[in-house]
PDB file of C-alpha atoms in Angstrom:
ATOM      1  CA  UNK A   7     -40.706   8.062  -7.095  1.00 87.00           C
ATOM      2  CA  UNK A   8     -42.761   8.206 -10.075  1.00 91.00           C
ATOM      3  CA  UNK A   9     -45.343   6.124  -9.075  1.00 90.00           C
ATOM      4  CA  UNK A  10     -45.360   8.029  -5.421  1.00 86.00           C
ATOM      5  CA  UNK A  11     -45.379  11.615  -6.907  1.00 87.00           C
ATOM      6  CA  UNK A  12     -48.040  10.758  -9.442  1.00 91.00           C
ATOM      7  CA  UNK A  13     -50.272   9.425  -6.764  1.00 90.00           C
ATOM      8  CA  UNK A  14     -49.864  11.998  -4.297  1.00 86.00           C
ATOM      9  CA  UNK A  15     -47.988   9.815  -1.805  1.00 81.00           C
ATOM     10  CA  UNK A  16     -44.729  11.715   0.123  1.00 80.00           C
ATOM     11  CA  UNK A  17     -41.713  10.168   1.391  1.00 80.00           C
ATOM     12  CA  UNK A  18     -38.719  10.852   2.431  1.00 81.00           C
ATOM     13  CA  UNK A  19     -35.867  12.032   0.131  1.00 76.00           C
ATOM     14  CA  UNK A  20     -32.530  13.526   0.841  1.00 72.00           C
ATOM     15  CA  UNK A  21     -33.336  14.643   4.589  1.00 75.00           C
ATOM     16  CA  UNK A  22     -34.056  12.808   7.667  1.00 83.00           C
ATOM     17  CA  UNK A  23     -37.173  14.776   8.040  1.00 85.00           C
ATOM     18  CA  UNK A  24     -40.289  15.212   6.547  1.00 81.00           C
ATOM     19  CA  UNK A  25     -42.585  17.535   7.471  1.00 83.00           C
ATOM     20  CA  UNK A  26     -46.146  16.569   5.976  1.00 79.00           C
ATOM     21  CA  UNK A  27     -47.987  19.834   4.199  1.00 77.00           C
ATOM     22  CA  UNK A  28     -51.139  18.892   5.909  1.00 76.00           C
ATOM     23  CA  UNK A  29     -52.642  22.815   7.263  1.00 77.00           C
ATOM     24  CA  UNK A  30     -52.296  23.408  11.226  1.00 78.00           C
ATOM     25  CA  UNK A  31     -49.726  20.079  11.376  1.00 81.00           C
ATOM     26  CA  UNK A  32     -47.304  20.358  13.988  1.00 89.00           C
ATOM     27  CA  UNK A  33     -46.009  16.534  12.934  1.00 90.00           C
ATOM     28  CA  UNK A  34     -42.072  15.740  12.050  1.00 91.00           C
ATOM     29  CA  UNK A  35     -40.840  12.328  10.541  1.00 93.00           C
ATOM     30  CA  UNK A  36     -37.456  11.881  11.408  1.00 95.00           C
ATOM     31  CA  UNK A  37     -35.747   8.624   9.067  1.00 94.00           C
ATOM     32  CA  UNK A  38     -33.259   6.958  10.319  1.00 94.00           C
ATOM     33  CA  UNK A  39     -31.594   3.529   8.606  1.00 92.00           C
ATOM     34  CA  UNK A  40     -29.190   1.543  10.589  1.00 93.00           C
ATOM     35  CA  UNK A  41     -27.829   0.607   7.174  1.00 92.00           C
ATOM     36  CA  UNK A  42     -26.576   4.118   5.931  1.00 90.00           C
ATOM     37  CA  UNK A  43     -24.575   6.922   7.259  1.00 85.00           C
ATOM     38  CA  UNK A  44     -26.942   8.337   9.718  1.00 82.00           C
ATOM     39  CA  UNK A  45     -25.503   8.084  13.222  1.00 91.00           C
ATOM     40  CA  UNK A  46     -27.743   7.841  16.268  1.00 94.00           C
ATOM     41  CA  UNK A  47     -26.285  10.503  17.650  1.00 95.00           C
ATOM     42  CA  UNK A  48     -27.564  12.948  14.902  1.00 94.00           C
ATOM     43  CA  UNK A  49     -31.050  11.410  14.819  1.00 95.00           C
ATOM     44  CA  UNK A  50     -31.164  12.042  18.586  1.00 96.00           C
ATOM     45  CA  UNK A  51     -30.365  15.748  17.655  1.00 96.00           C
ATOM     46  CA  UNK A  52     -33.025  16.139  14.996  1.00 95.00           C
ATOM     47  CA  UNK A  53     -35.350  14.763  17.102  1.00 97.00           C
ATOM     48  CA  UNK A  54     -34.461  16.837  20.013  1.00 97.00           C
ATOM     49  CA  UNK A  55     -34.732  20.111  17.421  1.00 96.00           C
ATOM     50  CA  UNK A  56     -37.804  19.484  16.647  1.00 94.00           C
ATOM     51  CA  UNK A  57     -39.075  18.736  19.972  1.00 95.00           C
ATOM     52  CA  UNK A  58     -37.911  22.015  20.984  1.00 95.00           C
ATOM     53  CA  UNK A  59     -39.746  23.835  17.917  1.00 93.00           C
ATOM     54  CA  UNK A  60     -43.313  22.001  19.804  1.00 91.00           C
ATOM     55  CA  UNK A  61     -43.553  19.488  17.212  1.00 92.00           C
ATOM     56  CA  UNK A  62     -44.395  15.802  17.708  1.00 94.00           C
ATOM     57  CA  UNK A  63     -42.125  13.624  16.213  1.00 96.00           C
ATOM     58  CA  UNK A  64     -42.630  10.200  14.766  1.00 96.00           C
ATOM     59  CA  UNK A  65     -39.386   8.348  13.891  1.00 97.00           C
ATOM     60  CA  UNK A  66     -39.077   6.095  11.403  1.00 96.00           C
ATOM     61  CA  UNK A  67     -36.387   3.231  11.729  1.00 95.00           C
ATOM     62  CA  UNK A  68     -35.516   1.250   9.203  1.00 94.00           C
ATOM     63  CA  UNK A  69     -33.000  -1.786  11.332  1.00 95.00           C
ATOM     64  CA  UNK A  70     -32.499  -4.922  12.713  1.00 94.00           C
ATOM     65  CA  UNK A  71     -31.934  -8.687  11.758  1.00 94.00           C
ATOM     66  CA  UNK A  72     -34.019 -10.246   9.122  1.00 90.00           C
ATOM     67  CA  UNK A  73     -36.196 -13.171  10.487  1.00 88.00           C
ATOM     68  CA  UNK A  74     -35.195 -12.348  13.759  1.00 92.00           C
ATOM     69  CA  UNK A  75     -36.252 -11.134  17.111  1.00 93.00           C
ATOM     70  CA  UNK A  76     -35.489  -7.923  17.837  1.00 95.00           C
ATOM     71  CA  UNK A  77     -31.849  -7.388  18.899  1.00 96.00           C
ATOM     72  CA  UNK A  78     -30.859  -5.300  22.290  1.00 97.00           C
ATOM     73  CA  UNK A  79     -29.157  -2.861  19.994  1.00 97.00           C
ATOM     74  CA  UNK A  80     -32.475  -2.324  18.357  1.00 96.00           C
ATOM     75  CA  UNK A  81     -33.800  -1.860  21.674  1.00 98.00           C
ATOM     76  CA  UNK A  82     -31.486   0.531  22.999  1.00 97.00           C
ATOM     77  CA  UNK A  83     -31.546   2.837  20.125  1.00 97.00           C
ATOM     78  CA  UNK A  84     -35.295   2.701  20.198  1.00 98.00           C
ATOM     79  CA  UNK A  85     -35.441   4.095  24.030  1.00 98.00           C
ATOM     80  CA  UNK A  86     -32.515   6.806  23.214  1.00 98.00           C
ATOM     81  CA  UNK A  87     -35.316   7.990  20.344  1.00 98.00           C
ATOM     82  CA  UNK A  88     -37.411   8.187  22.650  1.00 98.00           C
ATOM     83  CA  UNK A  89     -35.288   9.586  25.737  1.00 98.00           C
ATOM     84  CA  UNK A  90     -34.372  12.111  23.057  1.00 98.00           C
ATOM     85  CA  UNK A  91     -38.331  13.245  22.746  1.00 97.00           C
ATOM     86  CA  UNK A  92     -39.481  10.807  19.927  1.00 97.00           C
ATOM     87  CA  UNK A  93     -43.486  10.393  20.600  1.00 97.00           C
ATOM     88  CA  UNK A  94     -43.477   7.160  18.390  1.00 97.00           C
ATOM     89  CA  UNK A  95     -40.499   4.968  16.891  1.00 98.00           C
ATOM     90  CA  UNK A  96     -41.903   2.639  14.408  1.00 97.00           C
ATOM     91  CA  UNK A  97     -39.256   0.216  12.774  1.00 95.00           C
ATOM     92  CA  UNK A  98     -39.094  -2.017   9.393  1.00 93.00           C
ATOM     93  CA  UNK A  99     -36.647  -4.169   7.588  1.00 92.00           C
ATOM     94  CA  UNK A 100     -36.952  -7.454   9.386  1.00 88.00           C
ATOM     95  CA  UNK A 101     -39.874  -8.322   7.344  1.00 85.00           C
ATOM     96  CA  UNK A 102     -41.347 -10.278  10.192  1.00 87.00           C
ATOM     97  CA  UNK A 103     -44.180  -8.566  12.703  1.00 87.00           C
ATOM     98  CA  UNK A 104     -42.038  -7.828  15.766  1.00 92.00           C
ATOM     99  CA  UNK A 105     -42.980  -7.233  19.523  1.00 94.00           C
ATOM    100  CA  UNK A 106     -44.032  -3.698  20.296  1.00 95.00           C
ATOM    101  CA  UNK A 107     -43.760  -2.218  23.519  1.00 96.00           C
ATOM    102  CA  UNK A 108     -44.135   0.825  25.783  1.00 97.00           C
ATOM    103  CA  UNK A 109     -41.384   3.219  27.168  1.00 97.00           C
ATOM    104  CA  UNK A 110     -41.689   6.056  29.139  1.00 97.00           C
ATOM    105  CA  UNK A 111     -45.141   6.209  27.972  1.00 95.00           C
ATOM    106  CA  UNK A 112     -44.278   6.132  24.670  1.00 96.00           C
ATOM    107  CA  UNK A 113     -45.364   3.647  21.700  1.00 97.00           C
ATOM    108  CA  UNK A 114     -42.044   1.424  20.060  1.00 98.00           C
ATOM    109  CA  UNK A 115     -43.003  -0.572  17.262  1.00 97.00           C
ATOM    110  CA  UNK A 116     -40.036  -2.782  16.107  1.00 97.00           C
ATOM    111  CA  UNK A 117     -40.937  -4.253  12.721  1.00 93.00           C
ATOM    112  CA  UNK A 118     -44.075  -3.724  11.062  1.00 90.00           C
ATOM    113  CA  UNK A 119     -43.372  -6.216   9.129  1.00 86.00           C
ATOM    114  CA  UNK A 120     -44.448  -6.287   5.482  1.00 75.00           C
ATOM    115  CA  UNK A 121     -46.792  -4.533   3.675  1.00 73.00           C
ATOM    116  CA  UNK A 122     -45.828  -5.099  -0.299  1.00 70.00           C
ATOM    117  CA  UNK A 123     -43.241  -7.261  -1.140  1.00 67.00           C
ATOM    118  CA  UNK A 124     -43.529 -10.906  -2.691  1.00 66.00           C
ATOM    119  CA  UNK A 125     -42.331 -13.351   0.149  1.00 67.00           C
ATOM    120  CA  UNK A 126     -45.653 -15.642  -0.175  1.00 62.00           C
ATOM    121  CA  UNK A 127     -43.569 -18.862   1.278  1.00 66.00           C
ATOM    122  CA  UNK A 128     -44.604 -18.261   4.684  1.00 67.00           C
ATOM    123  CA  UNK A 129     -47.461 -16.775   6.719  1.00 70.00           C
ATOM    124  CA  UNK A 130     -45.306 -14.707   9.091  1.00 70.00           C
ATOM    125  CA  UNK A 131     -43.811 -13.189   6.260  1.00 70.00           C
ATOM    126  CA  UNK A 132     -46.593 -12.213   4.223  1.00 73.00           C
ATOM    127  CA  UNK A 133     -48.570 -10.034   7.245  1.00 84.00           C
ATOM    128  CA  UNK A 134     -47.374  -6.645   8.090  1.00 87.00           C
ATOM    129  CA  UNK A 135     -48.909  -4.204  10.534  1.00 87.00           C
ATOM    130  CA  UNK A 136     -50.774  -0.926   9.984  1.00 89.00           C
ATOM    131  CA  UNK A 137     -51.137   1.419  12.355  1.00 92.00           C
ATOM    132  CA  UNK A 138     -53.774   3.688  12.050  1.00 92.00           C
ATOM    133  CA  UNK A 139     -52.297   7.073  14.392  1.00 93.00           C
ATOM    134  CA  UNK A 140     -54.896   9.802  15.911  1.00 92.00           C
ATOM    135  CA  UNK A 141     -53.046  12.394  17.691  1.00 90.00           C
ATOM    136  CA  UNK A 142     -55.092  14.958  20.024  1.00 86.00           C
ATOM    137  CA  UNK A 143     -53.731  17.702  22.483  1.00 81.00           C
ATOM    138  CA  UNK A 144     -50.463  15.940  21.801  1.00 79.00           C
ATOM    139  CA  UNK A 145     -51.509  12.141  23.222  1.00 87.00           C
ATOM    140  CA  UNK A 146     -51.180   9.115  20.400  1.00 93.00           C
ATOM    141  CA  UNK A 147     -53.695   6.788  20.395  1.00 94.00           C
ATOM    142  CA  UNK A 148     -53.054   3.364  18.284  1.00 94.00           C
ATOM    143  CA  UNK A 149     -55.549   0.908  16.479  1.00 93.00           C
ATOM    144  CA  UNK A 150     -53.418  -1.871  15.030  1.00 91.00           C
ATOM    145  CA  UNK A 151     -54.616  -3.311  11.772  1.00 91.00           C
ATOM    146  CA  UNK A 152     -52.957  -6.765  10.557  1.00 90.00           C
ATOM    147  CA  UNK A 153     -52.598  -7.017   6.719  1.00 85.00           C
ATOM    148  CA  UNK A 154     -52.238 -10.337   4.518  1.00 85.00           C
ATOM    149  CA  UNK A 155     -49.888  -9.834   1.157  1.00 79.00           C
ATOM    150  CA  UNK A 156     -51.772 -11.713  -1.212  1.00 79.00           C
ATOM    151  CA  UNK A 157     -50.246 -13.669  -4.456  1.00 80.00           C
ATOM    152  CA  UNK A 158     -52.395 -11.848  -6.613  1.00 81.00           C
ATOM    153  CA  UNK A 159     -50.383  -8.626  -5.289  1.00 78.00           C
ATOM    154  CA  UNK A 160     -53.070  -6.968  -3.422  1.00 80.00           C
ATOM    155  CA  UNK A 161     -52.553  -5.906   0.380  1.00 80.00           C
ATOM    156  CA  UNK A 162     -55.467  -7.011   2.367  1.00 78.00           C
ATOM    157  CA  UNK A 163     -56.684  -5.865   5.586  1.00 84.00           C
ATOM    158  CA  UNK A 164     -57.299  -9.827   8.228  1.00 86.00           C
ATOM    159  CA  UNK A 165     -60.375 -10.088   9.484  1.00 76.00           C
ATOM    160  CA  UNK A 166     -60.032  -9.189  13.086  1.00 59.00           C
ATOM    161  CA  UNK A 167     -62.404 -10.933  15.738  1.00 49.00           C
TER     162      UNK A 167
END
């Protein structure tokens, strides 16, 4: 947190949402991990509470198997985000890039994959996913950059052709 703070990075801390102090944002992040005490159910009502207060909500999901194609739990809670009023679900922890889709109009990123961490053993493992997110007159438009985790501990954006 340190390291964050000192850099001028935000994250999450104690709440499932974070709000970013960025002037005229109408943007929530709403966390939710498989792996802790948040129930869907709650996350569904955060999301819906801040739908209802005109914000656009990105959801943050940290689930799933590691190595491993995206389970139909996964799925399901990724389309209740979004049948909630999630404008974007965009999931971690698998450490592999996973299939991304669209529901209801709506972007659903499963993994990301990584971004810093030191698995170098395989190539699928050391590539993660950036998205780069422009939002206008509430419509999300994507560009997907692919990143390479380099041994010498530097993230690197792949040359794209």
């Amino acid at each position: 947190k340190k390291y964050l703070d000192n850099s001028n990075v935000d994250y999450f801390e104690n709440d499932a949402i974070f709000r970013p102090k960025i002037e005229n944002s109408n943007i929530s992040f709403v966390s939710y991990n498989e792996f802790s005490e948040d129930s869907p159910e709650k996350i569904s009502q955060t999301i819906k509470e801040e739908k209802n207060n005109s914000r656009t909500v990105i959801v943050y999901a940290h689930w799933g198997e590691e190595y491993e194609p995206t389970p139909e739990r996964v799925k399901r809670l990724a389309h209740s985000f979004i049948d909630a009023g999630a404008d974007l679900v965009a999931g971690s922890h698998p450490h592999i890039i996973q299939k991304s889709e669209i529901y209801k109009g709506r972007f659903i990123y499963y993994s990301l994959g990584n971004f810093i961490f030191d698995q170098y053993w395989d190539k699928e493992v050391s590539t993660g996913l950036v998205l780069e997110v422009n939002i206008k007159n509430e419509n999300i438009f994507i560009i997907e950059h692919r990143v390479s985790l380099n041994k010498d501990g530097r993230t690197c954006l792949v040359n794209q052709e």
